[in-house]
Amino acid sequence: MSNIPELFGCLVFNDDIMRARLPKEIYKAFRKTREDGKPLDQTVANSVANAMKNWAVEHGATHFTHWFQPMTGITAGKHDSFITAVDNCKVIMEFSGKELIKGEPDASSFPSGGLRATFEARGYTAWDPTSNAFLKDGSLCIPTTFCSFGGEALDKKTPLLRSMDLIDRQAVRILRLFGDTETTHVTTTVGAEQEYFLIDKALYEQRKDLLYTGRTLFGAKPPKGQELEDHYFGVIKPRVSAYMKDLDEELWKLGILSKTKHNEAAPAQHELAPIFTTSNIATDHNQLTMEVMKQVASRHGLTCLLHEKPFAGVNGSGKHNNWSMSTNNGVNLLEPGESPRENAQFLLFLTAIIKAVDVHQDLLRMTVATAGNDHRLGASEAPPAIVSIFLGDELTDILQSMVDGSVYETPDKEYMEIGVDYLPRFAKDTTDRNRTSPFAFTGNKFEFRMVGSAASIACPNYMLNTAIADVLCEFADELEQAEEFRPALRNLLRRTIKEHKRIIFNGNNYSAEWVEEAEKRGLLNLQSAADAVPYYISEKNIHLLTKHGVLSECEVYSRYEITLENYTKQLNIEALTMVDMVKKDILPAVCAYMKDLSQTACNKKQLSETIPCHLEETLLTRLSHLSSELYMQNEKLEQIVAKAANVEGIKELGRYYRDVVFAQMEATRVIADEIESLVGESYWPYPTYGKLLFSVK
Ligand code: ADP
Ligand code: MG
């Protein structure tokens, strides 16, 4: 293994390289842009571009690309070479400041939702100097935002940057109230733990469902699943280990802080966790991580499945979005702190988050709504579809005594009245014992656990940032006006906690009692994406997003449409794949098996009427019934899918796919899975669950 500190970031045009390669003045101007968002002038841009190009060419690059994150959820870019023709027969390698700052890809083939009507086909990409350029497959990749010519965001990075700017301003206002005159910026930080499955590539390629949809649409339960709990944190098998080593190296080269790797709960399931960084870079890095995971798998004869539910019957995959806020001096604002000032400030940020999550449950639920995630939420393997906050009993009691103005018994059996300026010591490390909560306080950060494994983390984060910033803004407005800060603060916190404490739940989120209790508390339980996505365009949410300029009304509508379109398209592909698999592979396989069974029975009977054919007859009868039933259910599925064309309105279409198409898919699957359990393995057209889940050694 190479020298890791040397290897780390070797494919990244980072700050050190910039400082070394740029004239001092230029470097200073660039830093100003990066830190304060000041526009770059042409000379500076040219100089930076030239240094980037020289560095990239020295490292073997021939092309550059504006790397962006359209609404497809994956990254995109068109690759232009650096060549410029001279004297008709020669080329030189060139890259201008203009090319660095702005690109003009054709935007017409990217999802734009309702914006299609208002914007021309052209879009433009604009350099995001806060995220480093890097090298990939011989191209210099420049992180960019992607907008229409009218200025509407067509990507996931633009609103994320807007939301980070918003929360920066609002959090600094709050810090000023506590007498902090030094902090100039607050940035949100994210560490996204990524779960994934690794299976053998040759087996993967034999399954149309995995190829077309990323998940298995059929598959009888194998004799062994995850019931022995022998995979989580278990010994990593050699092939997987080789993959993980290679993956880490590739990520480190790209400057990605890959830190932890381990086996997850389901067989063939694993996790990678990075060290946290700013939301923007964490988002870029998570996108890159997912890409690199797939590429490296291929080199090892493996396939990396990022789908939220590749296999029924074992856990699916999520992405824990660890979130906090930190000042430009590196102070984590969700650290409860030691001094009374820090305590009070912590309580204010905590209270703001409690309110934001309660008021915007719908919005947060919506950010994790996809066809894939529908399989996980509420299935007792991931948080339920009900948003709630876990604080731990002690912190909850502390907040409650603040509301009541009562005394609190500390772990050391001291009794104290909780003002807002003093937090009794509470055992922080006991705060992360609840693994069932969708939004858990884990000592100095919150862990949003509802995010799906395949999803970009941009949307969950810009919504989270916006919702919290909105409350911080409201708090700052109130407290800045107050005659006396302390009593006003106390009053604000008491009032807010009282109003929003229903969102706090420390119990078992997987239990049926919680579903009932949550309903009593008036919390939302939006079971599927079809239920959740329409909340995007509620008056409250449009108001929140437009008020702070994170998304315009037009952008909200377009995102709403794209999300639902995506959902219905995905279910449509799944349904069509099912129909195809049943017709072309599964029914022919059963027929072949039945033919052999009846042939055997006939042969026996020809030999002697007395040879028993009980096995053949029973199986034949059973399979005849089941295969006719499968044939009928499949016909029905095909008809139902065809009828989707008649459904008007995207919201109605979402409902139709969930309630009618998806329900029929489930009905079809049950029969096929039963048939699979009866048919000889050599007849079955696809590798079984057993093979898929247990063959990588
Ligand atoms: P666990 O979830 O098992 O408690 P850790 O506490 O080590 O594990 O952290 C999990 C993830 O949270 C890691 O990716 C880590 O980088 C991230 N994390 C830790 N502190 C912060 C923070 N202040 N802001 C954002 N993410 C953080
Ligand atoms: Mg975790």
XYZ file of N, CA, C and O in Angstrom, residues 162-289:
512
model
N -27.490 28.074 -1.950
C -28.346 29.158 -1.455
C -28.711 28.927 0.009
O -28.715 29.848 0.817
N -29.021 27.671 0.337
C -29.447 27.366 1.713
C -28.293 27.512 2.697
O -28.484 27.901 3.845
N -27.094 27.209 2.235
C -25.931 27.342 3.127
C -25.641 28.808 3.415
O -25.272 29.181 4.524
N -25.842 29.615 2.391
C -25.647 31.050 2.561
C -26.697 31.603 3.536
O -26.396 32.409 4.417
N -27.923 31.121 3.382
C -29.024 31.564 4.240
C -28.763 31.212 5.706
O -28.859 32.072 6.592
N -28.428 29.983 5.961
C -28.252 29.556 7.353
C -27.003 30.206 7.944
O -26.950 30.517 9.140
N -26.027 30.463 7.125
C -24.822 31.191 7.554
C -25.241 32.551 8.128
O -24.931 32.887 9.280
N -25.997 33.295 7.360
C -26.395 34.640 7.804
C -27.248 34.596 9.069
O -27.041 35.369 10.002
N -28.190 33.677 9.116
C -29.098 33.636 10.272
C -28.386 33.157 11.536
O -28.622 33.683 12.623
N -27.497 32.179 11.374
C -26.790 31.665 12.556
C -25.838 32.720 13.114
O -25.697 32.849 14.335
N -25.221 33.494 12.235
C -24.322 34.554 12.722
C -25.120 35.595 13.503
O -24.672 36.081 14.546
N -26.324 35.905 13.035
C -27.177 36.845 13.800
C -27.392 36.338 15.220
O -27.343 37.098 16.181
N -27.642 35.034 15.338
C -27.870 34.456 16.660
C -26.607 34.562 17.512
O -26.655 34.943 18.683
N -25.477 34.240 16.904
C -24.223 34.290 17.671
C -23.951 35.695 18.195
O -23.489 35.869 19.315
N -24.258 36.697 17.387
C -24.080 38.091 17.830
C -24.889 38.377 19.100
O -24.431 39.082 19.993
N -26.071 37.810 19.162
C -26.923 38.032 20.330
C -26.291 37.504 21.612
O -26.568 37.981 22.700
N -25.438 36.495 21.425
C -24.770 35.928 22.596
C -23.401 36.576 22.819
O -22.560 36.048 23.533
N -23.192 37.682 22.132
C -21.957 38.427 22.349
C -20.765 37.919 21.557
O -19.635 38.335 21.791
N -20.990 37.015 20.629
C -19.894 36.532 19.780
C -19.674 37.553 18.662
O -20.514 37.707 17.774
N -18.553 38.245 18.710
C -18.288 39.252 17.677
C -17.235 38.764 16.702
O -16.901 39.444 15.741
N -16.719 37.565 16.958
C -15.599 37.078 16.140
C -16.022 36.246 14.946
O -15.453 36.348 13.865
N -17.018 35.402 15.152
C -17.418 34.504 14.068
C -17.914 35.316 12.880
O -18.746 36.204 13.032
N -17.382 35.001 11.699
C -17.878 35.701 10.506
C -18.762 34.794 9.657
O -19.609 35.254 8.903
N -18.537 33.488 9.788
C -19.353 32.558 9.004
C -19.708 31.319 9.807
O -18.920 30.854 10.626
N -20.899 30.787 9.504
C -21.284 29.486 10.042
C -21.575 28.588 8.845
O -22.262 28.991 7.912
N -21.000 27.404 8.881
C -21.257 26.497 7.766
C -21.883 25.206 8.290
O -21.608 24.790 9.420
N -22.745 24.624 7.488
C -23.329 23.344 7.886
C -22.368 22.237 7.494
O -21.719 22.303 6.457
N -22.294 21.222 8.358
C -21.373 20.115 8.095
C -22.163 18.814 7.964
O -23.199 18.646 8.609
N -21.667 17.931 7.118
C -22.368 16.673 6.874
C -21.383 15.518 6.739
O -20.330 15.657 6.119
N -21.742 14.404 7.345
C -21.034 13.149 7.113
C -22.084 12.134 6.696
O -22.992 11.851 7.468
N -21.978 11.631 5.473
C -23.021 10.731 4.959
C -22.527 9.294 4.961
O -21.664 8.923 4.174
N -23.079 8.494 5.868
C -22.715 7.069 5.912
C -23.456 6.350 4.790
O -24.670 6.456 4.679
N -22.708 5.632 3.986
C -23.278 5.038 2.769
C -23.360 3.523 2.875
O -22.345 2.850 3.016
N -24.572 2.975 2.763
C -24.721 1.517 2.749
C -24.819 1.020 1.309
O -25.305 1.748 0.445
N -24.388 -0.206 1.087
C -24.435 -0.780 -0.267
C -24.367 -2.304 -0.214
O -23.957 -2.874 0.791
N -24.763 -2.920 -1.320
C -24.623 -4.373 -1.461
C -23.558 -4.665 -2.506
O -23.407 -3.904 -3.469
N -22.850 -5.754 -2.316
C -21.881 -6.204 -3.313
C -22.261 -7.612 -3.727
O -22.357 -8.506 -2.871
N -22.474 -7.806 -5.028
C -22.774 -9.169 -5.477
C -21.888 -9.508 -6.669
O -21.250 -8.627 -7.252
N -21.876 -10.766 -7.042
C -21.048 -11.193 -8.154
C -21.604 -10.633 -9.466
O -22.798 -10.707 -9.741
N -20.705 -10.078 -10.267
C -21.147 -9.414 -11.492
C -21.775 -10.395 -12.493
O -22.755 -10.076 -13.161
N -21.189 -11.587 -12.590
C -21.710 -12.564 -13.555
C -23.150 -12.935 -13.197
O -23.995 -13.123 -14.078
N -23.443 -13.022 -11.916
C -24.813 -13.346 -11.495
C -25.738 -12.161 -11.759
O -26.862 -12.317 -12.238
N -25.222 -10.975 -11.442
C -25.986 -9.744 -11.675
C -26.458 -9.674 -13.130
O -27.613 -9.367 -13.425
N -25.537 -10.016 -14.024
C -25.861 -9.873 -15.448
C -26.908 -10.867 -15.929
O -27.483 -10.709 -17.000
N -27.175 -11.882 -15.120
C -28.203 -12.846 -15.519
C -29.594 -12.441 -15.052
O -30.557 -13.169 -15.263
N -29.696 -11.267 -14.401
C -31.010 -10.883 -13.887
C -31.466 -9.575 -14.496
O -30.949 -8.504 -14.192
N -32.495 -9.684 -15.346
C -33.042 -8.487 -15.989
C -33.509 -7.461 -14.970
O -33.399 -6.261 -15.180
N -34.097 -7.952 -13.880
C -34.623 -6.997 -12.891
C -33.513 -6.134 -12.300
O -33.652 -4.912 -12.199
N -32.381 -6.770 -11.970
C -31.271 -5.977 -11.429
C -30.730 -5.030 -12.491
O -30.443 -3.863 -12.220
N -30.607 -5.543 -13.702
C -30.068 -4.714 -14.786
C -30.945 -3.495 -15.073
O -30.451 -2.391 -15.247
N -32.253 -3.704 -15.125
C -33.144 -2.599 -15.528
C -33.602 -1.726 -14.365
O -33.921 -0.572 -14.549
N -33.706 -2.324 -13.177
C -34.332 -1.556 -12.091
C -33.457 -1.422 -10.846
O -33.817 -0.696 -9.926
N -32.343 -2.153 -10.792
C -31.468 -2.052 -9.629
C -31.919 -2.884 -8.444
O -31.254 -2.927 -7.418
N -33.085 -3.531 -8.573
C -33.526 -4.397 -7.480
C -34.121 -5.680 -8.045
O -34.485 -5.732 -9.225
N -34.218 -6.707 -7.187
C -34.837 -7.940 -7.646
C -36.349 -7.780 -7.550
O -36.864 -7.338 -6.522
N -37.049 -8.110 -8.618
C -38.516 -7.997 -8.616
C -39.148 -9.317 -8.216
O -40.324 -9.394 -7.889
N -38.333 -10.376 -8.308
C -38.769 -11.705 -7.874
C -37.665 -12.306 -7.024
O -36.531 -11.847 -7.052
N -37.986 -13.369 -6.345
C -36.952 -14.080 -5.608
C -37.544 -14.732 -4.384
O -38.037 -14.051 -3.488
N -37.508 -16.080 -4.375
C -38.018 -16.793 -3.210
C -37.006 -16.640 -2.084
O -35.811 -16.495 -2.324
N -37.518 -16.646 -0.880
C -36.669 -16.529 0.311
C -35.651 -17.659 0.348
O -36.013 -18.821 0.194
N -34.393 -17.343 0.587
C -33.413 -18.420 0.731
C -33.564 -19.034 2.127
O -34.162 -18.412 3.003
N -32.990 -20.244 2.334
C -33.123 -20.864 3.661
C -32.517 -19.994 4.759
O -32.959 -20.007 5.892
N -31.494 -19.216 4.401
C -30.845 -18.356 5.403
C -30.917 -16.908 4.944
O -30.710 -16.608 3.772
N -31.235 -16.044 5.875
C -31.243 -14.610 5.593
C -30.294 -13.918 6.540
O -29.133 -14.306 6.655
N -30.829 -12.942 7.307
C -29.961 -12.251 8.264
C -30.294 -12.600 9.707
O -29.839 -11.950 10.634
N -31.132 -13.681 9.875
C -31.650 -13.968 11.220
C -30.589 -14.295 12.257
O -30.789 -14.082 13.441
N -29.452 -14.814 11.816
C -28.429 -15.160 12.811
C -27.638 -13.940 13.270
O -26.808 -14.035 14.171
N -27.891 -12.819 12.627
C -27.166 -11.584 12.958
C -25.667 -11.822 12.950
O -24.926 -11.354 13.805
N -25.221 -12.578 11.951
C -23.806 -12.931 11.901
C -23.041 -12.100 10.883
O -21.871 -12.326 10.640
N -23.702 -11.136 10.249
C -22.988 -10.373 9.239
C -22.533 -9.014 9.753
O -21.430 -8.567 9.457
N -23.404 -8.357 10.549
C -23.113 -7.007 11.034
C -21.767 -6.975 11.753
O -21.554 -7.724 12.707
N -20.870 -6.141 11.295
C -19.527 -5.996 11.872
C -18.709 -7.293 11.829
O -17.688 -7.416 12.490
N -19.179 -8.281 11.048
C -18.486 -9.570 10.986
C -17.183 -9.466 10.204
O -16.851 -8.418 9.647
N -16.448 -10.589 10.174
C -15.176 -10.620 9.451
C -15.450 -10.367 7.975
O -16.357 -10.950 7.389
N -14.652 -9.487 7.387
C -14.865 -9.133 5.986
C -14.192 -10.184 5.100
O -13.022 -10.512 5.284
N -14.952 -10.729 4.154
C -14.427 -11.794 3.296
C -13.343 -11.251 2.361
O -13.375 -10.072 2.000
N -12.421 -12.131 1.953
C -11.265 -11.651 1.188
C -11.606 -10.842 -0.074
O -10.997 -9.812 -0.324
N -12.579 -11.312 -0.838
C -12.890 -10.585 -2.077
C -13.449 -9.204 -1.769
O -13.180 -8.226 -2.452
N -14.261 -9.149 -0.735
C -14.859 -7.873 -0.327
C -13.783 -6.961 0.237
O -13.735 -5.762 -0.057
N -12.896 -7.558 1.002
C -11.826 -6.786 1.610
C -10.921 -6.169 0.539
O -10.542 -4.998 0.628
N -10.602 -6.955 -0.482
C -9.766 -6.436 -1.576
C -10.475 -5.261 -2.247
O -9.863 -4.239 -2.576
N -11.772 -5.414 -2.418
C -12.572 -4.335 -3.017
C -12.521 -3.080 -2.148
O -12.278 -1.976 -2.624
N -12.712 -3.267 -0.855
C -12.749 -2.116 0.050
C -11.420 -1.374 0.079
O -11.381 -0.152 0.151
N -10.329 -2.129 0.025
C -8.999 -1.498 0.034
C -8.824 -0.642 -1.207
O -8.368 0.502 -1.146
N -9.179 -1.236 -2.333
C -9.053 -0.548 -3.603
C -9.944 0.706 -3.618
O -9.542 1.780 -4.068
N -11.148 0.535 -3.105
C -12.114 1.645 -3.067
C -11.560 2.795 -2.224
O -11.568 3.956 -2.649
N -11.057 2.469 -1.046
C -10.493 3.509 -0.180
C -9.396 4.283 -0.904
O -9.369 5.509 -0.872
N -8.513 3.545 -1.578
C -7.408 4.224 -2.271
C -7.921 5.177 -3.335
O -7.446 6.303 -3.458
N -8.893 4.702 -4.106
C -9.430 5.558 -5.175
C -10.095 6.799 -4.583
O -9.994 7.889 -5.127
N -10.786 6.613 -3.460
C -11.471 7.752 -2.839
C -10.463 8.725 -2.245
O -10.597 9.938 -2.368
N -9.447 8.173 -1.606
C -8.427 9.050 -1.011
C -7.746 9.884 -2.087
O -7.478 11.062 -1.887
N -7.471 9.253 -3.239
C -6.846 10.006 -4.337
C -7.692 11.214 -4.704
O -7.194 12.251 -5.092
N -9.003 11.033 -4.593
C -9.915 12.131 -4.940
C -10.155 13.075 -3.761
O -11.037 13.930 -3.803
N -9.383 12.885 -2.715
C -9.509 13.780 -1.565
C -10.754 13.519 -0.740
O -11.201 14.372 0.022
N -11.337 12.329 -0.891
C -12.543 11.984 -0.127
C -12.125 11.284 1.168
O -11.334 10.343 1.150
N -12.683 11.781 2.283
C -12.220 11.346 3.597
C -12.859 10.036 4.050
O -13.486 9.958 5.109
N -12.678 9.001 3.250
C -13.244 7.700 3.611
C -12.579 7.202 4.885
O -11.369 7.102 4.967
N -13.395 6.881 5.884
C -12.837 6.623 7.210
C -13.151 5.213 7.722
O -12.292 4.513 8.190
N -14.418 4.817 7.633
C -14.843 3.585 8.284
C -15.473 2.628 7.284
O -16.220 3.057 6.405
N -15.169 1.345 7.434
C -15.821 0.340 6.593
C -16.212 -0.838 7.456
O -15.477 -1.220 8.359
N -17.366 -1.390 7.188
C -17.759 -2.590 7.930
C -18.895 -3.320 7.226
O -19.547 -2.768 6.342
N -19.107 -4.568 7.626
C -20.247 -5.318 7.117
C -21.505 -4.793 7.790
O -21.491 -4.436 8.957
N -22.603 -4.794 7.046
C -23.883 -4.337 7.587
C -24.763 -5.525 7.961
O -24.335 -6.673 7.868
N -26.014 -5.239 8.324
C -26.900 -6.278 8.849
C -27.228 -7.406 7.870
O -27.242 -8.582 8.241
N -27.498 -7.053 6.612
C -27.920 -8.080 5.659
C -26.699 -8.779 5.075
O -25.632 -8.182 4.980
N -26.863 -10.045 4.634
C -25.745 -10.690 3.955
C -25.411 -9.881 2.693
O -26.316 -9.348 2.049
N -24.142 -9.775 2.353
C -23.663 -9.033 1.169
C -23.827 -7.520 1.302
O -23.654 -6.785 0.340
N -24.168 -7.053 2.506
C -24.365 -5.609 2.687
C -23.214 -5.004 3.493
O -22.753 -5.606 4.464
N -22.788 -3.828 3.091
C -21.635 -3.185 3.720
C -21.887 -1.687 3.873
O -22.844 -1.160 3.329
N -20.975 -1.036 4.600
C -21.114 0.411 4.783
C -19.773 1.116 4.712
O -18.746 0.572 5.116
N -19.832 2.332 4.195
C -18.651 3.191 4.186
C -19.034 4.521 4.822
O -20.064 5.099 4.479
N -18.234 5.002 5.771
C -18.523 6.314 6.358
C -17.321 7.233 6.197
O -16.186 6.826 6.444
N -17.567 8.454 5.744
C -16.474 9.414 5.605
C -16.371 10.298 6.844
O -17.284 10.334 7.666
N -15.279 11.019 6.961
C -15.196 12.081 7.963
C -16.014 13.251 7.420
O -15.967 13.530 6.212
N -16.729 13.922 8.296
C -17.622 14.978 7.807
C -16.863 16.189 7.256
O -15.708 16.419 7.600
N -17.562 16.931 6.414
C -17.014 18.169 5.852
C -18.188 19.119 5.566
O -19.289 18.859 6.041
N -17.979 20.194 4.831
C -19.107 21.112 4.583
C -20.193 20.400 3.769
O -19.894 19.482 3.005
N -21.426 20.838 3.906
C -22.536 20.175 3.202
C -22.284 20.096 1.702
O -22.589 19.094 1.061
N -21.746 21.161 1.167
C -21.513 21.218 -0.266
C -20.494 20.174 -0.711
O -20.736 19.382 -1.626
N -19.372 20.149 -0.024
C -18.326 19.190 -0.401
C -18.779 17.767 -0.072
O -18.561 16.837 -0.850
N -19.467 17.605 1.048
C -19.960 16.270 1.406
C -20.907 15.745 0.328
O -20.903 14.556 0.011
N -21.707 16.643 -0.228
C -22.643 16.235 -1.281
C -21.891 15.845 -2.549
O -22.140 14.790 -3.130
N -20.956 16.688 -2.947
C -20.135 16.345 -4.125
C -19.427 15.017 -3.890
O -19.405 14.144 -4.755
N -18.856 14.883 -2.712
C -18.088 13.674 -2.424
C -18.962 12.434 -2.346
O -18.545 11.352 -2.742
N -20.171 12.594 -1.844
C -21.042 11.417 -1.803
C -21.417 10.975 -3.222
O -21.472 9.781 -3.517
N -21.653 11.957 -4.109
C -21.955 11.597 -5.504
C -20.772 10.837 -6.105
O -20.941 9.814 -6.757
N -19.574 11.375 -5.862
C -18.371 10.731 -6.393
C -18.173 9.352 -5.775
O -17.808 8.397 -6.470
N -18.413 9.254 -4.483
C -18.251 7.966 -3.799
C -19.126 6.903 -4.457
O -18.673 5.792 -4.738
